[in-house]
């Protein structure tokens, strides 16, 4: 079946603008994750959704970052008033079962969105 | 919280050489999961293997093998007879039952020269 898809693949924006990044997880996967990959910081966890539970937002770097997941499927990561340090590749991943299901299952990653803030 | 250390940053080998990528993890949890992911130049992270803390058997998959040593908190990855297509960044990662995120190491850039 189809893997995790993300759009856009590339996004160039001006400092101060808002951006929205989209993730379509693998069908049937209940858990969805956002990560950020940047040169200086490596791969960083941002936020995690599992079913109808409250999301784990512990990795969001500031209140300019937010994410939602509608209908338990598609997720949107929004960055408001973008800064140059937000430039990175934003990766989305999904897994079949998160914590609630017991044994942990591997996360499958999308191709990422490369965000460049000028 | 857990921590994953990949002390090697870049490795360069000639095709057909064997290469071992090191990974050391730290966690206070008794149940945890360890992973290796490959990130080729195309950028997409590819899952390679998952190992549970209670499963101490090593694993071999073709040219890939993984050595899980609880005594040294290591989960090393060996590629036998490396090929140019193995050139990529390899990430070791860990997850525990205490949280929902994967903690990644910094990654090792492997270059295999023909």
Short mmCIF file of N, CA, C and O in Angstrom, two decimals, chain B residues 10-108:
data_model
loop_
_atom_site.label_atom_id
_atom_site.label_comp_id
_atom_site.label_asym_id
_atom_site.label_seq_id
_atom_site.Cartn_x
_atom_site.Cartn_y
_atom_site.Cartn_z
N UNK B 10 31.56 10.01 10.61
CA UNK B 10 31.72 9.67 9.20
C UNK B 10 32.64 8.46 9.07
O UNK B 10 33.66 8.38 9.75
N UNK B 11 32.24 7.55 8.19
CA UNK B 11 33.07 6.38 7.90
C UNK B 11 33.16 6.25 6.39
O UNK B 11 32.14 6.35 5.70
N UNK B 12 34.36 5.99 5.91
CA UNK B 12 34.55 5.77 4.49
C UNK B 12 35.26 4.44 4.29
O UNK B 12 36.29 4.18 4.93
N UNK B 13 34.69 3.60 3.46
CA UNK B 13 35.28 2.29 3.17
C UNK B 13 35.28 2.06 1.68
O UNK B 13 34.58 2.73 0.92
N UNK B 14 36.05 1.06 1.27
CA UNK B 14 36.08 0.65 -0.11
C UNK B 14 35.10 -0.51 -0.27
O UNK B 14 34.95 -1.34 0.64
N UNK B 15 34.44 -0.56 -1.37
CA UNK B 15 33.48 -1.61 -1.65
C UNK B 15 34.05 -2.98 -1.28
O UNK B 15 35.23 -3.25 -1.49
N UNK B 16 33.17 -3.80 -0.74
CA UNK B 16 33.46 -5.17 -0.31
C UNK B 16 34.09 -5.26 1.08
O UNK B 16 34.22 -6.38 1.61
N UNK B 17 34.44 -4.13 1.63
CA UNK B 17 34.91 -4.16 3.02
C UNK B 17 33.74 -4.35 3.97
O UNK B 17 32.60 -3.97 3.67
N UNK B 18 34.00 -4.92 5.12
CA UNK B 18 33.00 -4.99 6.18
C UNK B 18 33.10 -3.71 7.01
O UNK B 18 34.20 -3.16 7.19
N UNK B 19 31.97 -3.25 7.52
CA UNK B 19 31.98 -2.04 8.33
C UNK B 19 30.98 -2.19 9.49
O UNK B 19 29.90 -2.76 9.31
N UNK B 20 31.38 -1.72 10.65
CA UNK B 20 30.51 -1.78 11.83
C UNK B 20 30.19 -0.37 12.31
O UNK B 20 31.11 0.45 12.51
N UNK B 21 28.92 -0.12 12.50
CA UNK B 21 28.44 1.17 12.98
C UNK B 21 28.05 0.99 14.45
O UNK B 21 27.25 0.11 14.78
N UNK B 22 28.61 1.84 15.29
CA UNK B 22 28.40 1.68 16.74
C UNK B 22 27.21 2.48 17.25
O UNK B 22 26.92 3.57 16.74
N UNK B 23 26.56 1.93 18.25
CA UNK B 23 25.46 2.63 18.90
C UNK B 23 25.45 2.25 20.37
O UNK B 23 25.46 1.07 20.72
N UNK B 24 25.45 3.26 21.22
CA UNK B 24 25.36 3.05 22.67
C UNK B 24 24.12 3.78 23.17
O UNK B 24 23.88 4.92 22.80
N UNK B 25 23.36 3.11 24.00
CA UNK B 25 22.12 3.73 24.49
C UNK B 25 22.14 3.82 26.02
O UNK B 25 22.85 3.08 26.69
N UNK B 26 21.36 4.76 26.52
CA UNK B 26 21.19 4.91 27.96
C UNK B 26 19.71 5.02 28.26
O UNK B 26 19.01 5.84 27.65
N UNK B 27 19.25 4.24 29.20
CA UNK B 27 17.87 4.34 29.65
C UNK B 27 17.74 3.73 31.02
O UNK B 27 18.46 2.80 31.36
N UNK B 28 16.80 4.23 31.80
CA UNK B 28 16.54 3.66 33.12
C UNK B 28 15.40 2.65 33.06
O UNK B 28 15.12 1.96 34.04
N UNK B 29 14.73 2.60 31.93
CA UNK B 29 13.61 1.68 31.79
C UNK B 29 14.10 0.26 31.55
O UNK B 29 15.13 0.05 30.90
N UNK B 30 13.35 -0.71 32.05
CA UNK B 30 13.72 -2.11 31.82
C UNK B 30 13.17 -2.62 30.50
O UNK B 30 13.67 -3.60 29.95
N UNK B 31 12.13 -1.97 30.02
CA UNK B 31 11.56 -2.31 28.71
C UNK B 31 11.84 -1.17 27.75
O UNK B 31 11.45 -0.04 28.00
N UNK B 32 12.51 -1.49 26.68
CA UNK B 32 12.83 -0.46 25.69
C UNK B 32 13.00 -1.13 24.34
O UNK B 32 13.08 -2.36 24.23
N UNK B 33 13.02 -0.29 23.32
CA UNK B 33 13.12 -0.78 21.94
C UNK B 33 14.22 0.00 21.24
O UNK B 33 14.33 1.21 21.39
N UNK B 34 14.98 -0.70 20.46
CA UNK B 34 16.10 -0.09 19.73
C UNK B 34 15.88 -0.27 18.24
O UNK B 34 15.35 -1.29 17.80
N UNK B 35 16.31 0.72 17.48
CA UNK B 35 16.05 0.73 16.05
C UNK B 35 17.29 1.19 15.29
O UNK B 35 18.12 1.93 15.80
N UNK B 36 17.35 0.76 14.04
CA UNK B 36 18.26 1.35 13.07
C UNK B 36 17.44 1.79 11.87
O UNK B 36 16.57 1.05 11.39
N UNK B 37 17.75 3.01 11.43
CA UNK B 37 17.15 3.56 10.22
C UNK B 37 18.26 3.97 9.26
O UNK B 37 19.33 4.40 9.69
N UNK B 38 17.96 3.87 7.98
CA UNK B 38 18.90 4.30 6.92
C UNK B 38 18.30 5.50 6.21
O UNK B 38 17.10 5.51 5.90
N UNK B 39 19.11 6.52 5.98
CA UNK B 39 18.65 7.69 5.24
C UNK B 39 19.56 7.86 4.02
O UNK B 39 20.63 8.44 4.10
N UNK B 40 19.12 7.37 2.86
CA UNK B 40 19.92 7.51 1.65
C UNK B 40 19.89 8.95 1.17
O UNK B 40 19.15 9.77 1.71
N UNK B 41 20.66 9.27 0.15
CA UNK B 41 20.68 10.66 -0.35
C UNK B 41 19.31 11.20 -0.73
O UNK B 41 19.11 12.41 -0.71
N UNK B 42 18.38 10.34 -1.06
CA UNK B 42 17.03 10.79 -1.39
C UNK B 42 16.33 11.42 -0.19
O UNK B 42 15.36 12.17 -0.34
N UNK B 43 16.77 11.10 1.01
CA UNK B 43 16.27 11.78 2.20
C UNK B 43 15.27 11.01 3.04
O UNK B 43 15.06 11.36 4.20
N UNK B 44 14.63 10.00 2.48
CA UNK B 44 13.59 9.31 3.24
C UNK B 44 14.20 8.31 4.21
O UNK B 44 15.05 7.52 3.85
N UNK B 45 13.75 8.33 5.43
CA UNK B 45 14.22 7.40 6.45
C UNK B 45 13.62 6.02 6.21
O UNK B 45 12.40 5.87 6.13
N UNK B 46 14.48 5.03 6.14
CA UNK B 46 14.04 3.66 5.87
C UNK B 46 14.28 2.81 7.10
O UNK B 46 15.42 2.72 7.59
N UNK B 47 13.24 2.18 7.60
CA UNK B 47 13.36 1.31 8.77
C UNK B 47 14.17 0.07 8.40
O UNK B 47 13.93 -0.57 7.37
N UNK B 48 15.12 -0.28 9.26
CA UNK B 48 15.93 -1.48 9.03
C UNK B 48 15.62 -2.59 10.02
O UNK B 48 15.41 -3.74 9.63
N UNK B 49 15.61 -2.25 11.32
CA UNK B 49 15.40 -3.28 12.32
C UNK B 49 14.91 -2.69 13.62
O UNK B 49 15.19 -1.53 13.94
N UNK B 50 14.15 -3.49 14.35
CA UNK B 50 13.74 -3.18 15.72
C UNK B 50 14.19 -4.33 16.62
O UNK B 50 14.08 -5.49 16.25
N UNK B 51 14.68 -3.98 17.79
CA UNK B 51 15.08 -4.98 18.77
C UNK B 51 14.45 -4.63 20.11
O UNK B 51 14.57 -3.50 20.57
N UNK B 52 13.79 -5.59 20.75
CA UNK B 52 13.20 -5.37 22.07
C UNK B 52 14.22 -5.68 23.15
O UNK B 52 15.07 -6.56 22.99
N UNK B 53 14.10 -5.03 24.28
CA UNK B 53 15.08 -5.21 25.35
C UNK B 53 15.08 -6.62 25.92
O UNK B 53 16.07 -7.08 26.48
N UNK B 54 13.96 -7.32 25.78
CA UNK B 54 13.87 -8.66 26.34
C UNK B 54 14.23 -9.75 25.33
O UNK B 54 14.16 -10.93 25.63
N UNK B 55 14.62 -9.36 24.16
CA UNK B 55 15.01 -10.31 23.12
C UNK B 55 16.50 -10.12 22.85
O UNK B 55 16.88 -9.19 22.14
N UNK B 56 17.31 -10.99 23.41
CA UNK B 56 18.74 -10.78 23.34
C UNK B 56 19.42 -11.49 22.18
O UNK B 56 20.63 -11.49 22.07
N UNK B 57 18.62 -12.07 21.32
CA UNK B 57 19.23 -12.75 20.18
C UNK B 57 19.73 -11.71 19.17
O UNK B 57 19.10 -10.69 18.96
N UNK B 58 20.85 -12.00 18.57
CA UNK B 58 21.32 -11.17 17.49
C UNK B 58 20.58 -11.55 16.21
O UNK B 58 19.90 -12.58 16.15
N UNK B 59 20.69 -10.69 15.24
CA UNK B 59 19.93 -10.94 14.01
C UNK B 59 20.78 -10.71 12.79
O UNK B 59 21.64 -9.84 12.78
N UNK B 60 20.53 -11.52 11.80
CA UNK B 60 21.22 -11.38 10.51
C UNK B 60 20.17 -11.32 9.42
O UNK B 60 19.21 -12.10 9.41
N UNK B 61 20.35 -10.37 8.52
CA UNK B 61 19.47 -10.25 7.38
C UNK B 61 20.33 -9.97 6.16
O UNK B 61 20.73 -8.82 5.93
N UNK B 62 20.62 -10.99 5.42
CA UNK B 62 21.47 -10.83 4.25
C UNK B 62 22.86 -10.35 4.65
O UNK B 62 23.54 -11.00 5.44
N UNK B 63 23.26 -9.20 4.14
CA UNK B 63 24.59 -8.66 4.46
C UNK B 63 24.58 -7.87 5.77
O UNK B 63 25.62 -7.40 6.21
N UNK B 64 23.41 -7.68 6.35
CA UNK B 64 23.27 -6.88 7.57
C UNK B 64 23.21 -7.79 8.79
O UNK B 64 22.55 -8.84 8.76
N UNK B 65 23.86 -7.38 9.84
CA UNK B 65 23.73 -8.09 11.12
C UNK B 65 23.78 -7.07 12.25
O UNK B 65 24.39 -6.00 12.13
N UNK B 66 23.11 -7.44 13.35
CA UNK B 66 23.03 -6.55 14.48
C UNK B 66 23.44 -7.30 15.73
O UNK B 66 23.02 -8.44 15.96
N UNK B 67 24.25 -6.66 16.54
CA UNK B 67 24.77 -7.26 17.76
C UNK B 67 24.25 -6.46 18.96
O UNK B 67 24.68 -5.33 19.19
N UNK B 68 23.33 -7.04 19.70
CA UNK B 68 22.72 -6.39 20.86
C UNK B 68 23.41 -6.92 22.12
O UNK B 68 23.35 -8.12 22.41
N UNK B 69 24.07 -6.05 22.85
CA UNK B 69 24.80 -6.42 24.07
C UNK B 69 24.28 -5.57 25.22
O UNK B 69 24.65 -4.40 25.36
N UNK B 70 23.44 -6.18 26.07
CA UNK B 70 22.91 -5.44 27.22
C UNK B 70 24.02 -5.05 28.18
O UNK B 70 23.96 -4.01 28.82
N UNK B 71 25.02 -5.92 28.32
CA UNK B 71 26.08 -5.67 29.30
C UNK B 71 26.83 -4.39 29.01
O UNK B 71 27.35 -3.73 29.92
N UNK B 72 26.91 -4.03 27.73
CA UNK B 72 27.61 -2.80 27.35
C UNK B 72 26.66 -1.75 26.80
O UNK B 72 27.10 -0.71 26.31
N UNK B 73 25.35 -2.00 26.89
CA UNK B 73 24.33 -1.08 26.37
C UNK B 73 24.63 -0.68 24.94
O UNK B 73 24.60 0.50 24.56
N UNK B 74 24.93 -1.68 24.13
CA UNK B 74 25.28 -1.38 22.74
C UNK B 74 24.40 -2.16 21.78
O UNK B 74 23.91 -3.25 22.09
N UNK B 75 24.20 -1.56 20.64
CA UNK B 75 23.39 -2.18 19.58
C UNK B 75 24.07 -1.84 18.26
O UNK B 75 23.66 -0.93 17.53
N UNK B 76 25.13 -2.58 17.96
CA UNK B 76 25.95 -2.27 16.80
C UNK B 76 25.45 -2.94 15.54
O UNK B 76 24.85 -4.02 15.58
N UNK B 77 25.74 -2.32 14.43
CA UNK B 77 25.23 -2.72 13.13
C UNK B 77 26.40 -2.98 12.20
O UNK B 77 27.26 -2.11 12.03
N UNK B 78 26.46 -4.18 11.63
CA UNK B 78 27.56 -4.53 10.73
C UNK B 78 27.04 -4.79 9.33
O UNK B 78 26.06 -5.53 9.16
N UNK B 79 27.69 -4.18 8.37
CA UNK B 79 27.41 -4.46 6.96
C UNK B 79 28.58 -5.26 6.42
O UNK B 79 29.73 -4.81 6.47
N UNK B 80 28.28 -6.43 5.92
CA UNK B 80 29.31 -7.31 5.36
C UNK B 80 29.39 -7.09 3.85
O UNK B 80 28.37 -6.90 3.19
N UNK B 81 30.62 -7.07 3.35
CA UNK B 81 30.82 -6.89 1.90
C UNK B 81 30.05 -5.67 1.40
O UNK B 81 29.15 -5.78 0.56
N UNK B 82 30.41 -4.52 1.92
CA UNK B 82 29.67 -3.29 1.64
C UNK B 82 29.61 -3.01 0.13
O UNK B 82 30.49 -3.41 -0.65
N UNK B 83 28.54 -2.32 -0.24
CA UNK B 83 28.32 -1.93 -1.63
C UNK B 83 28.10 -0.42 -1.70
O UNK B 83 27.71 0.20 -0.70
N UNK B 84 28.29 0.14 -2.87
CA UNK B 84 28.12 1.57 -3.06
C UNK B 84 26.71 2.01 -2.64
O UNK B 84 26.53 3.08 -2.06
N UNK B 85 25.73 1.16 -2.88
CA UNK B 85 24.34 1.51 -2.53
C UNK B 85 24.12 1.59 -1.02
O UNK B 85 23.07 2.06 -0.58
N UNK B 86 25.09 1.12 -0.26
CA UNK B 86 24.97 1.23 1.20
C UNK B 86 25.32 2.64 1.68
O UNK B 86 25.12 2.97 2.85
N UNK B 87 25.83 3.47 0.80
CA UNK B 87 26.18 4.84 1.18
C UNK B 87 24.92 5.59 1.63
O UNK B 87 23.96 5.71 0.89
N UNK B 88 24.97 6.07 2.85
CA UNK B 88 23.79 6.72 3.44
C UNK B 88 24.17 7.22 4.82
O UNK B 88 25.28 6.99 5.31
N UNK B 89 23.22 7.88 5.46
CA UNK B 89 23.35 8.21 6.88
C UNK B 89 22.55 7.17 7.65
O UNK B 89 21.39 6.89 7.30
N UNK B 90 23.16 6.60 8.66
CA UNK B 90 22.51 5.57 9.45
C UNK B 90 22.25 6.10 10.87
O UNK B 90 23.15 6.59 11.53
N UNK B 91 21.00 5.97 11.28
CA UNK B 91 20.60 6.45 12.60
C UNK B 91 20.22 5.27 13.50
O UNK B 91 19.48 4.38 13.09
N UNK B 92 20.72 5.33 14.70
CA UNK B 92 20.28 4.44 15.75
C UNK B 92 19.26 5.22 16.59
O UNK B 92 19.40 6.44 16.77
N UNK B 93 18.23 4.55 17.08
CA UNK B 93 17.21 5.25 17.83
C UNK B 93 16.69 4.34 18.94
O UNK B 93 16.83 3.12 18.88
N UNK B 94 16.07 4.96 19.94
CA UNK B 94 15.54 4.21 21.06
C UNK B 94 14.18 4.75 21.46
O UNK B 94 13.88 5.93 21.27
N UNK B 95 13.39 3.87 22.01
CA UNK B 95 12.07 4.23 22.52
C UNK B 95 11.83 3.41 23.78
O UNK B 95 12.19 2.24 23.85
N UNK B 96 11.22 4.04 24.79
CA UNK B 96 10.85 3.29 25.99
C UNK B 96 9.36 3.41 26.21
O UNK B 96 8.69 4.23 25.58
N UNK B 97 8.85 2.63 27.12
CA UNK B 97 7.43 2.71 27.41
C UNK B 97 7.05 3.98 28.12
O UNK B 97 5.88 4.29 28.28
N UNK B 98 8.04 4.73 28.57
CA UNK B 98 7.77 5.91 29.38
C UNK B 98 7.36 7.10 28.53
O UNK B 98 6.88 8.08 29.05
N UNK B 99 7.60 7.06 27.26
CA UNK B 99 7.22 8.19 26.41
C UNK B 99 6.95 7.70 25.01
O UNK B 99 7.10 6.54 24.71
N UNK B 100 6.53 8.61 24.17
CA UNK B 100 6.05 8.21 22.87
C UNK B 100 6.99 8.53 21.73
O UNK B 100 6.70 8.21 20.59
N UNK B 101 8.10 9.14 22.00
CA UNK B 101 8.95 9.60 20.91
C UNK B 101 10.14 8.67 20.72
O UNK B 101 10.57 7.95 21.61
N UNK B 102 10.67 8.69 19.51
CA UNK B 102 11.94 8.06 19.23
C UNK B 102 13.04 9.06 19.53
O UNK B 102 12.96 10.21 19.13
N UNK B 103 14.04 8.61 20.26
CA UNK B 103 15.23 9.43 20.48
C UNK B 103 16.31 8.92 19.55
O UNK B 103 16.68 7.74 19.61
N UNK B 104 16.80 9.81 18.71
CA UNK B 104 17.78 9.42 17.70
C UNK B 104 19.19 9.80 18.11
O UNK B 104 19.41 10.81 18.80
N UNK B 105 20.15 9.01 17.64
CA UNK B 105 21.54 9.44 17.70
C UNK B 105 21.78 10.46 16.61
O UNK B 105 20.89 10.78 15.81
N UNK B 106 22.98 11.00 16.56
CA UNK B 106 23.31 12.05 15.61
C UNK B 106 23.48 11.52 14.18
O UNK B 106 23.51 12.29 13.23
N UNK B 107 23.59 10.21 14.05
CA UNK B 107 23.74 9.63 12.72
C UNK B 107 25.19 9.44 12.31
O UNK B 107 26.08 10.17 12.77
N UNK B 108 25.41 8.43 11.49
CA UNK B 108 26.75 8.14 10.96
C UNK B 108 26.65 8.19 9.44
O UNK B 108 25.82 7.49 8.85
#
